[in-house]
Structure formats: C-alpha cells, structure tokens
Amino acid sequence: MPGKEAKQKSLWDGRIIRSALIDSLLKLNPRKMLRNPVMFVVEIGSVVTSVLLIRNLLRGSGAFGFDLQVTLWLWFTVFFANFAEAMAEGRGKAQAETLRRAKSETMARRVLPNGRIETVPGSRLRVDDVVMVAAGEVIPGDGDIIEGVASVDESAITGESAPVIRESGGDRSAVTGGTRVLSDEITIKITSNPGETFLDRMIALVEGAERQKTPNEIALNILLAGLTIAFLLAVVTLQPFAVYSGSPQTVFVLVSLLVCLIPTTIGGLLSAIGIAGMDRLVQHNVLAMSGRAVEAAGDVDTLLLDKTGTITLGNRQAAEFIAAPGISNDQLADAAQLSSLPDETPEGRSIVVLAKEKYGFRGRELSAHEAQFVPFTAQTRMSGVNFDGRVIRKGAADAIERYLKENNGILPCEVRATVERIARSGGTPLVVAENNRALGVVYLKDIVKGGMRERFAQLRAMGIRTVMITGDNPLTAAAIAREAGVDDFLAQATPRDKMDLIKKEQSQGKLVAMTGDGTNDAPALAQADVGVAMNTGTQAAKEAGNMIDLDSNPTKLLEIVEIGKQLLMTRGSLTTFSIANDVAKYFAIIPAMFAATFPVLKALNIMRLATPQSAVLSAVIFNALIIITLIPLALRGVQYKAMSAEALLRRNLFLYGVGGVIVPFIGIKIVDVIVRALGMA
Amino acid sequence: MTLNGWLQILVYCAVMLLLTKPMGVFMAKVFSRERTWLDPVMRPIEKTLYKLTCVDEHREMRWTEYSIATLLFSAVSMLGLYLLERTQQWLPLNPQKFPAIPQDLAFNTAASFTSNTNWQFYSGEQVMSYLTQMAGLAFHNFVSAAAGMALAVAFIRGIARREKETIGNFWVDMTRAIFWVLLPLSLVAALVLVSQGVIQNFRPYDTARLIQPQLVQRVGQDGKPVFDASGKQVMDTITEQTIAQGPIASQEAIKELGTNGGGFLNSNSSHPFENPTPFSNFVEMVLIFLIPAGLTFTLGRMTGSQKHGWAVFAAMAVLFLVGITTTYWAEARGNPLLKGADETHTALQPGGNMEGKEVRFGIADSALFATITTDASCGAVNGMHDSYTPLGGMVLLVNIMLGEVVFGGVGAGLYGILIFVVLSVFIAGLMVGRTPEYLGKKIESYDVKMAMLYILIFPLMILLLAAASSLLPQGLATLNNHGPHGLSEILYAFTSATGNNGSAFAGLGANRWYNLAMAFAMLAGRFLMIVPMLAVAGNLARKKVVPPSPGTFPVTTPLFTALLVSVIIIVGALTFFPVLSLGPILEHLFMNSGRTF
C-alpha cells in the first residue's frame, strides 16, 4: 500500500492543531454541546460559576483567586473535550482537502443522442449522459465504460500511483470521477449526479459531515447520561445535607465536585474515539459508508473470504508436468506451452514459463503457422489451439474426458489417478489432450499467502469463524482450507450459494462479513452485515457494500475487523477508567468540603493534600488534564491483542479499572504539590 | 469476634448453599408448569380459581400487559387494605376494640404492605385488629411476595426465550407462587416456629401485675417527653403490663419467607413471642434467604446456563460475606467510649456492643440477622439497628443502598441484580471489543436506557426525599436525634422505603410528611421500577440468540462475578458516598474522637 504511509499523518501535525484550537472554541456553542450530555452539564456548570464569579467580584464577596481558578479550569475541561473532537475531525478534514483538489472543475465531451459531441462543464452531467474521455483528460463523473479500454490513474483516490486497466463489459468497467485517463479513449455512461459522486461521498465521509451516532455509541451515551443524572442528584442533594450539618458549601465547590464525578473523561473523548475509528480505516484506504458498519465489523462472527486473492495469491502457478503413460514429459510440455501461448491468464503464462524454464521450449510465434485459438468458454470449459493439424485442448479433467469421449478417446486411469492426487493435495489439475489422446496433467498450484495460518488462528481465538469461498471442487477446496487453516469452506460456490450461506449464518444470529467485486456479488454484499467492495469492482458492487477498499485488497477484511473491535474496546476501557477515577476524587474533595466544620473528616484526606482549596483545585485540574493526556490514546485506540474475551477483559479491567482507581490518587497528589509550589491555592 | 460466632455464621452459609439447589429446581418446575409432588393437592384448587376468575392459564402476556396486570392487581389490593384499616372498628376479630387507622397512616401502611416493604409507622399490637393483621397485612405478605416472584420469573423468561413476544401470564405465575411455594412452606415453617414457642391464638391481651412498679417518662403525642409548668419531666408510675397475644406464628413464617418483615408486634423478631430461641432465630434467617437464593438456581435452570445462575449467586454471596464480616467486626469491637466497662467476650456475657441487641442472640446472631434482613429487603429485625455502631449501622444502610440485590426481596432481588448484570455485560462487552451479549442476547441502547431508568429511581427517591426532610421543619420535627446520627436516621428511613426493606433506624417519629413521603418512596421503589424492568424483559424475549464463541464474554466465570460486584458497588454506592460521609462515616470518626449523638 504505497499510499498508506503518505496518508498517515503525525498525531500532532501543526496545521491540524491550529485549526482544531479554533474549532474547539466554535464548538462551545450550547446547541452543538447538546449532542454530548456529559460535556453539556460541564458547560452549564462553567457558565454558572462564571456568572457567580462576576457577581461576587461586583459585590466584593467570595474567594476570588480560588473561584477564578476553578471557573477557568472548568472552561478548560469543556475546551479540552472539544479539542479532542476537533483533533479527530482535523485529520479527516486534511484528507478531504486533498480529495477536493481532485474535484477541480472539468470539462466533459458529452455525446448527444444524434451522435454530435458538445463540450459541457462536468457539473452539468446527469445520470445516463454519455461522455467521451481521451488520454490525458480527467474523467468528469462516476460511470461505467460502455466502449473501449484504457489505463487510468486513480492515485487521486487510492493513493496508488500504478495505473489500472479499465475496460467495457465485465467486472472492471467502473470508473470514478476525478481520476485521469492515461492512454486510449473510452466512452462512459454517467451513473451519478453531481454532488452524489463517489468523490463527494468520500469527502463527506472523511470530513465527518454526515457522521451520525452509531447504535453502540447511543447506548453508551445513555449510560453516561444516566450516570451524570445520578451524580447530579448526589451533588444537588448534598447541599441540603450540608446545610443540615451546619456546613453549607459554595457553588464553586459543588460544581467542582459534580464535574469531577460525572464521566467527563469518556464524555469528552467519546466522539473523538468514533471519528478516529473511521479515520483509522481511511488510513488503511478503506472507506466506511457509515460508522454502523465499523461497529458491525467488530462484532463479526463469520468471515467469508474468497480463496483467490485473499487466502491464496491471486493466481495459480504451474508447478509440474506429469505425463500420461507412454508420453514423454517433453511432448506434454510442448503441447501445454503451445496451447497456452495465446492464453493471457496468469495460469496460462505460468505454463509457458514452466515449459521454458524446465524443458527449454521457447515461446513461439504461432500466427506464422496459421494457428487457430479456441478460447475458454463456460460451456466447453476448455481452451486450446488448432495448429498444423494438431488439435490441442487443456481444461478440467471432466471437461477433457467429455471431449475425449466425443472423439472416441479415453482418459487413462493413470491420468485420472494423477488428477485425483493433485486435487487432493490442494492443487488444480489441468489435463492436456492432443487430438483424441490425453498427454498428461499440468499441476497448477495454489500458493497460500504467508502468515495467513497465524491470522486465522488469532481470529479463532477471538471467536471469529473463517469460511473460504471457492469455485474449486470440494477435494481441492478441502486441501487448501487445511493448508491455510480456515475453519470451513464452501466449494464450487455460486453467487447464490454465497447468499444462502450468509442468510443461514444470519438466521443463527451471527454477523457476517465478506468482500466482493463483481456485479453478481452485489446481492451478497448487500445482505452481509459488513460488505467490503473492492474499488476495482463494478459500480453495483460498490453501491451494495457498506465499505469500499480503495486498494482492492481482500485480505484487508481482517484489519477492518480489528479496527472495529479496537473502536469498541477504546470506548469501554476509557469508560471504565473514567468511572474508576471517581474514587480518588471523592477522597480529595469530600474531606476538603467539610474539614473546616468537622476536623475529624481529615482522616479521609488520605492523599494528604495541602489545603481544602488546593485539594478541590487539584481534583478539577487533574480531571481536565486527563482528557488532554488521553487524546492520543483515544485517537490511536487502545492496544489491540488477539485473545479470548475472558483474557481480554481481565487485561483491560486490570489496566483501566484498577489503573483507573490508582492513577488519579497519584495524579491529584502531584498536581497538589505543583499547585502549592506555584502558590495557586 | 469469637469462634463460636463464626461457626454459627458458617453453618448458616452452608445450610443456605445446600438449600439453594432443591429450592431452585422446585421453583423452576413450578413456573415451567412441570409436574411436582404438590400437584394432586394444588392443581384442583388452581383450576377452580382460574374458572372462578375467568383466567385462561394458557394465554401468555406481552410485557406491557404483564406490567398492567401487576399494577392493577396491586392498586386494587392496596385499596382493599386501606378500606380494611379504615373500617376495622366495625368488623369482627377485634377483641381490643381498636378504632379506625388514621387516613395518612392507613395510606402509608397500605403502600408499605402492597410494595412488600412492610415499613411500620405503628405498633401492630396497639392499633391493628386481628382481622386487619390476618386478612389485610398477612394477605399482602403472600400476594406481594408472589407478585415479586412472578416478576422475577417473567424476567428469566425474557432472557431464556428467543424471538417471542410474551413473557408468561401474571395471574398464573402469581397463583403458582402462592399455592406451590409460599403457602406450603409457610405452613411447615409456622409449625416449626410454634414448636419453639411462637404463639398462635385469638385471645384478648393478657394483663400482668408488675412485681416491681416502674417509673417512666410520660411521652406526648409528638413522641417527645412531656414537661410540666415548672419545666420538670412528667413521670408516670406503671404497675401493670399488657402482654399482647394473637395469631403470630402463621404471620411470622410468611413475614420471613416473603421477605416482608412487617412484625405482628412492634418489636418484631426481637420479641420472645415472635422469635423465642436461637433455633427459631436460625429458622427465620434461613426463611429470609430461601427463595431469593433458590431463584438464582431457577435462573440458571430456566436459561440453560446453570453456571450463570451460580455466578450470580456468587456475586450475592461475596457482597453478603463482606457485609456480615464488617458488621460482626464493628459490633463485636464494641463502643470505644465505654471506658472501664468490660466489653470482652466471656462465658457469661457476649461482649461487644450489646445496646439494642437481645441477650439470647448475642453479637454474632444479631449481626447476622441484621445483615440478612437488610440484604434481602426483608426488614424484620431481631435488634435495634439504630443502636448499632456507626460502621455496623452503615453496612446495613449500604446493603439496602446497593439496590436490595444481595439475594434481595423475593423476586425483586433477582430482577434487581439482573438489571445490574445487563449493565455489567454492556461494559464488559465494550471492553472486549464486541457489541455486548447476555446469554446470546445483544444488549442494545433500549435495554441500557431501561436499565438506567430502573437504576436512577433509587438515588432519585432516596436522595431527594432525604434532602427535603433534612431541610423541612416537618422533617426535623419528629427527629429525636441530631447531628450525623439524625441524618443517618432520615437517610435510613427513605433508603429502607425505596428499597422496600421496611426495617428502621428508630428515632424518627411518624407525622403526616413522613407518612406520605415514605408511602410515595415505597410505591416508587416498587412500581416505578418494575415497568422499565419488564420492558427489558420483553425486549430481551424478542431478540435472536447469537451462539456463544470464544469472542463472547462468558457470564459464568469468577471474573464475571468480580465485574458484577464492582458494578453493583460503583453504581449503587458511589452516588451515596457524599451523604454517607456526613452521616455514619462522620459519626464513626466522632465516636473515635470521643463524641456521640
């Protein structure tokens, strides 16, 4: 992923920080704050103390120095929370800026129904318009190629500098507005109106303009709001109890206690965590169409992985020629190479290469001998060449057997045995026949990508089942599944089988993720809970999925799952941390509040904070600073390790629960020492 | 603390542990309408009842209908009790010729017994006729407990069922709770108690001539001592003692078994007619936890995850053990201010803080009874909680503040802790990076919303009403103690009411404000909470079940128990810490420095 490094911005990029600082001020708007109930309460508290501060100043009452500091730190608390959100958004905004540059106004050559061509601005194109784009021109809008083939530079979107081939018909026909044609000329049918193009959607997504709260975020927000109400009750009713006890409190102290108790740490960082999760996906060159999809990715129970390209390297390689009895290996290699010369598929090329390297057959120019190529069709399931009276065919064993039968030949049982042996070991046997005689078998080998076994084992530890989808026969599929370490496989899979499998899994309450690129994948992509469409795929596939992988790398599904889990874990860990912090804050503030009236309560001041004022102030300062301190964690996400839920929970409970109890005791004490040293209270 | 004391506590724990499974299995059968050995006797009665009341026992209810049935039933039966109290002077079985109960007290008592609280702003033997006690109060002891069990079973069904709209039939659940569980067990328990000397009769009260006349302060209507014109206290000489009688044993059993706690007599289980011997004391303690503990097993059985049932049991047990250890320690330590007094344990005296405790029970059994009764929302007492040391009393207060989920009230304890389970699972799910699942049911924002509503009612009622009482003149008028102890008394009253416990720190006199405010707290603490609770149950029942995988956080392990305990403590106790520090904690610190209130 060459584009990846370029996009990974430093966490503390100067430009982002500057604009985030301004945004955090704008976000103080109470209407915007209402989205976040916890921080809204803090803002109300800050307003109340500010008003009282001014009133006290005019009246000359109150402890101005202390009250002022409390008020300022309360505002800082709100500001820091806004800053966290602005920082998270800032990174997306910076990327949107880059994308906007690709969106510069282009002129389009529109083909009118009468065949005439007129030049119009790209923004005037509508769905079903047809345009011509030549080499060097920018494609004016999303569309499907209806004629021609061209190499296209998509770096504006994917960050990938190598051009890709786009051609009419098939699964490589979609082009994206804003990309540039490098060679040839193509005719495109526009598929989206201006403002709704892929680039527009992408900009909106990375900017977070369309961000809606995800279900899990809503649930957490309810929990936090509930806790806030509970603590609001505790603090509001504390004043009557204090009055009863003959020790009434100032509003400044009460608001301080409230702000310290309500879960400001997670409240302040919650939306930043969500935005950062989306942003992490973008850094992996994946666009999630909704935050919901990211969350669903964390919940996935079953991964449907296409064998080719995901588990194995994209293509099979010829590894061996195994001749039939009475046929020499040279004969077989020669025929195999001849039949593969016009075959542009990677498999075909690998046969040519193997024949050359192992048996010294050089590639020959066939046209000179008036050769006739027989391309692969779904009906015959064979390809081959007719040349100098030789009829050479290669294909799957059953196809060749049928072909031989038609020509009064037979498939020798030795060959059949070889075929079975290869299939069982996970390879693909390709039988080569000349006229009505089977020459032997080409052993095409699937190469399983490195490290896949370990990753599947990790997924299994997390409770995720992997299912390999392949068009291969069950025997071959089983062998590769065994080699790669997947839990299950679906052999000879049709798009319908895939769809049925998804539905079956979902009916058991499982969440399913899959990748796909072809138009026939579209229904399955739409049905899956997480459908990752490849950017190279068809428009239909891209619209059906809820994520698009710009690198078109199906293996990335694994990373997407990890990012989804990490997002939830970051939320959970910081929530635990935030609530656990309250214990220390009680021990700081409660004795400070009442020690003047009841000196015996000093026994609760176990941190030995210097004075009641310094104790309250230290708690408030700690509470504000912890938000800033945790911004990097919120943006990066908590460290993710593949382990069972039980082990993961034990680890996170220890780190963020027990840690959350201990850290503030130390933190508040340190702040208190500094506050005293600076003479602040 | 003594070895003997600990042995008694451990024997109690062992007996409870042994009884949990058989109770749980039996109740699971009863509520799943499976055959039990009681069927030949109870089935005909049940069928006749349904025929008379036109209940179709095969028709199931959605959660909304279930809530409405519960609320309507409770409203009607509460009205019935109120009318009975107001008209008892005209009705039979009133040998003492007690007049009608005043309006606000009658309302308070009706609310109290309908909500399974059994807070008593009256002395039973001084105002209630035998008919009111039996047909009114004891009736409610049965039905409010049965309603609690029905609600718990409805919640269990919500967890266990998949893609169903209904959670059972309230009438059937309640009827079966009464005829299969409460009535038979009460009958046996009453006989056991009678064998220990608990009385059961309809006689008018006995009068005994005192051997030694007593000189006592005269107390006015407001509960405060009366002074004459010269400012001296008015003293009365008493030569006779009235000894209350009544059908006590039959009420005693259900009082404990249904975690009701409303005593026939004012001094409740500390009275020798209610709780004469250490063995009767033991039986009563067993009765209190019997159904709540058994229901955890029922939970495991009906949801098909027995280990989860035990994990919930374990969380309750941990909180119980922490409570009893602290209370026993605090009480056995005695009062540091009694310098020179011998507070050590010897063969002749129990030692420790014996103020307000019965000599026949001693420190260990008193502390154990107090912990059990506050854990279980029972509210029966065998000693005065008000006289416990500040820390000992605080444990009792905190037991209730946790939401009455440490075994808790019959049914209410289970559904209460299951709400905490929902929250724990939600937090745990987030921490393992997966949308939380509870036994395969995804916990979503609706469930969290309802769970939080349920949880919020508790601090809302307790804190707001206690705060109001600590400021209002009506609230302070009948408060007999001042300072932190007075605050503890107010706090305890509203905590007990909202938690539907019913035990009291004495020292708080009844007046119109308390009668009404407490009635409000008791009703809210029961009926406001069951609606969101049933909403969660109904919503869970509708959900699909996701098969468990290694990625699912298991709700069966010690780690889950630890998490559940932390969530209960944090959500339950954290909001009350500020006021606790002005009440019992302050009082404790004062006591250590030589001051009492």
Tab-separated table of N, CA and C in Angstrom, chain A residues 330-376:
chain	number	residue	atom	x	y	z
A	330	ASP	N	8.547	-34.118	-22.371
A	330	ASP	CA	8.784	-33.079	-23.369
A	330	ASP	C	7.566	-32.881	-24.249
A	331	GLN	N	6.974	-34.006	-24.659
A	331	GLN	CA	5.773	-33.925	-25.500
A	331	GLN	C	4.671	-33.135	-24.791
A	332	LEU	N	4.507	-33.505	-23.529
A	332	LEU	CA	3.466	-32.844	-22.751
A	332	LEU	C	3.760	-31.353	-22.611
A	333	ALA	N	5.012	-31.034	-22.260
A	333	ALA	CA	5.381	-29.639	-22.051
A	333	ALA	C	5.198	-28.845	-23.332
A	334	ASP	N	5.549	-29.450	-24.432
A	334	ASP	CA	5.427	-28.771	-25.714
A	334	ASP	C	3.962	-28.446	-26.014
A	335	ALA	N	3.125	-29.472	-25.868
A	335	ALA	CA	1.704	-29.249	-26.160
A	335	ALA	C	1.096	-28.233	-25.207
A	336	ALA	N	1.466	-28.384	-23.940
A	336	ALA	CA	0.912	-27.468	-22.951
A	336	ALA	C	1.306	-26.043	-23.267
A	337	GLN	N	2.556	-25.858	-23.648
A	337	GLN	CA	3.007	-24.495	-23.931
A	337	GLN	C	2.297	-23.931	-25.154
A	338	LEU	N	2.190	-24.793	-26.181
A	338	LEU	CA	1.526	-24.329	-27.394
A	338	LEU	C	0.104	-23.853	-27.105
A	339	SER	N	-0.587	-24.672	-26.329
A	339	SER	CA	-1.991	-24.318	-26.073
A	339	SER	C	-2.088	-23.085	-25.170
A	340	SER	N	-1.000	-22.758	-24.483
A	340	SER	CA	-1.077	-21.644	-23.543
A	340	SER	C	-0.521	-20.358	-24.110
A	341	LEU	N	0.105	-20.435	-25.223
A	341	LEU	CA	0.757	-19.228	-25.753
A	341	LEU	C	-0.204	-18.060	-25.900
A	342	PRO	N	-1.386	-18.294	-26.446
A	342	PRO	CA	-2.288	-17.135	-26.565
A	342	PRO	C	-3.049	-16.844	-25.274
A	343	ASP	N	-2.854	-17.712	-24.301
A	343	ASP	CA	-3.638	-17.589	-23.069
A	343	ASP	C	-3.007	-16.524	-22.179
A	344	GLU	N	-3.733	-15.395	-22.015
A	344	GLU	CA	-3.148	-14.270	-21.259
A	344	GLU	C	-3.375	-14.400	-19.749
A	345	THR	N	-4.102	-15.435	-19.324
A	345	THR	CA	-4.334	-15.549	-17.881
A	345	THR	C	-3.029	-15.894	-17.185
A	346	PRO	N	-2.892	-15.533	-15.914
A	346	PRO	CA	-1.651	-15.811	-15.186
A	346	PRO	C	-1.324	-17.300	-15.206
A	347	GLU	N	-2.389	-18.144	-15.145
A	347	GLU	CA	-2.144	-19.587	-15.162
A	347	GLU	C	-1.492	-19.989	-16.483
A	348	GLY	N	-2.070	-19.452	-17.558
A	348	GLY	CA	-1.548	-19.759	-18.879
A	348	GLY	C	-0.098	-19.328	-19.012
A	349	ARG	N	0.161	-18.113	-18.539
A	349	ARG	CA	1.527	-17.610	-18.650
A	349	ARG	C	2.496	-18.480	-17.843
A	350	SER	N	2.007	-18.955	-16.676
A	350	SER	CA	2.918	-19.724	-15.840
A	350	SER	C	3.269	-21.066	-16.495
A	351	ILE	N	2.338	-21.575	-17.329
A	351	ILE	CA	2.638	-22.829	-18.041
A	351	ILE	C	3.736	-22.586	-19.071
A	352	VAL	N	3.613	-21.472	-19.791
A	352	VAL	CA	4.630	-21.122	-20.790
A	352	VAL	C	5.991	-21.015	-20.119
A	353	VAL	N	5.973	-20.316	-18.938
A	353	VAL	CA	7.226	-20.073	-18.250
A	353	VAL	C	7.835	-21.398	-17.768
A	354	LEU	N	6.970	-22.290	-17.225
A	354	LEU	CA	7.486	-23.549	-16.693
A	354	LEU	C	8.087	-24.386	-17.815
A	355	ALA	N	7.386	-24.398	-18.965
A	355	ALA	CA	7.876	-25.183	-20.100
A	355	ALA	C	9.226	-24.656	-20.567
A	356	LYS	N	9.359	-23.337	-20.521
A	356	LYS	CA	10.609	-22.736	-20.983
A	356	LYS	C	11.726	-23.039	-19.998
A	357	GLU	N	11.435	-22.873	-18.721
A	357	GLU	CA	12.496	-22.996	-17.735
A	357	GLU	C	12.922	-24.446	-17.517
A	358	LYS	N	11.909	-25.329	-17.551
A	358	LYS	CA	12.252	-26.700	-17.195
A	358	LYS	C	12.614	-27.538	-18.412
A	359	TYR	N	11.999	-27.241	-19.553
A	359	TYR	CA	12.203	-28.112	-20.724
A	359	TYR	C	12.792	-27.356	-21.910
A	360	GLY	N	13.079	-26.091	-21.713
A	360	GLY	CA	13.794	-25.327	-22.725
A	360	GLY	C	12.977	-24.987	-23.955
A	361	PHE	N	11.641	-25.076	-23.885
A	361	PHE	CA	10.837	-24.647	-25.032
A	361	PHE	C	10.698	-23.148	-25.015
A	362	ARG	N	11.104	-22.512	-26.061
A	362	ARG	CA	10.979	-21.082	-26.125
A	362	ARG	C	9.591	-20.731	-26.629
A	363	GLY	N	9.166	-19.591	-26.276
A	363	GLY	CA	7.874	-19.140	-26.787
A	363	GLY	C	7.938	-19.027	-28.300
A	364	ARG	N	6.910	-19.476	-29.018
A	364	ARG	CA	6.963	-19.416	-30.474
A	364	ARG	C	5.887	-18.479	-30.995
A	365	GLU	N	6.156	-17.949	-32.140
A	365	GLU	CA	5.156	-17.078	-32.758
A	365	GLU	C	4.199	-17.971	-33.531
A	366	LEU	N	2.976	-18.052	-33.109
A	366	LEU	CA	2.069	-19.029	-33.686
A	366	LEU	C	1.378	-18.559	-34.955
A	367	SER	N	1.220	-17.276	-35.075
A	367	SER	CA	0.429	-16.783	-36.195
A	367	SER	C	1.015	-17.236	-37.532
A	368	ALA	N	2.346	-17.438	-37.528
A	368	ALA	CA	3.015	-17.847	-38.757
A	368	ALA	C	2.483	-19.190	-39.247
A	369	HIS	N	2.063	-20.030	-38.360
A	369	HIS	CA	1.590	-21.353	-38.754
A	369	HIS	C	0.081	-21.404	-38.901
A	370	GLU	N	-0.508	-20.224	-38.976
A	370	GLU	CA	-1.954	-20.144	-39.131
A	370	GLU	C	-2.678	-20.935	-38.045
A	371	ALA	N	-2.253	-20.656	-36.866
A	371	ALA	CA	-2.881	-21.344	-35.741
A	371	ALA	C	-4.250	-20.747	-35.466
A	372	GLN	N	-5.122	-21.609	-34.964
A	372	GLN	CA	-6.458	-21.131	-34.609
A	372	GLN	C	-6.654	-21.357	-33.113
A	373	PHE	N	-6.939	-20.240	-32.391
A	373	PHE	CA	-7.089	-20.347	-30.930
A	373	PHE	C	-8.524	-20.658	-30.562
A	374	VAL	N	-8.670	-21.502	-29.596
A	374	VAL	CA	-10.005	-21.791	-29.065
A	374	VAL	C	-10.059	-21.230	-27.637
A	375	PRO	N	-10.750	-20.118	-27.448
A	375	PRO	CA	-10.754	-19.511	-26.107
A	375	PRO	C	-11.615	-20.312	-25.146
A	376	PHE	N	-11.372	-20.091	-23.886
A	376	PHE	CA	-12.135	-20.748	-22.825
A	376	PHE	C	-13.567	-20.250	-22.844
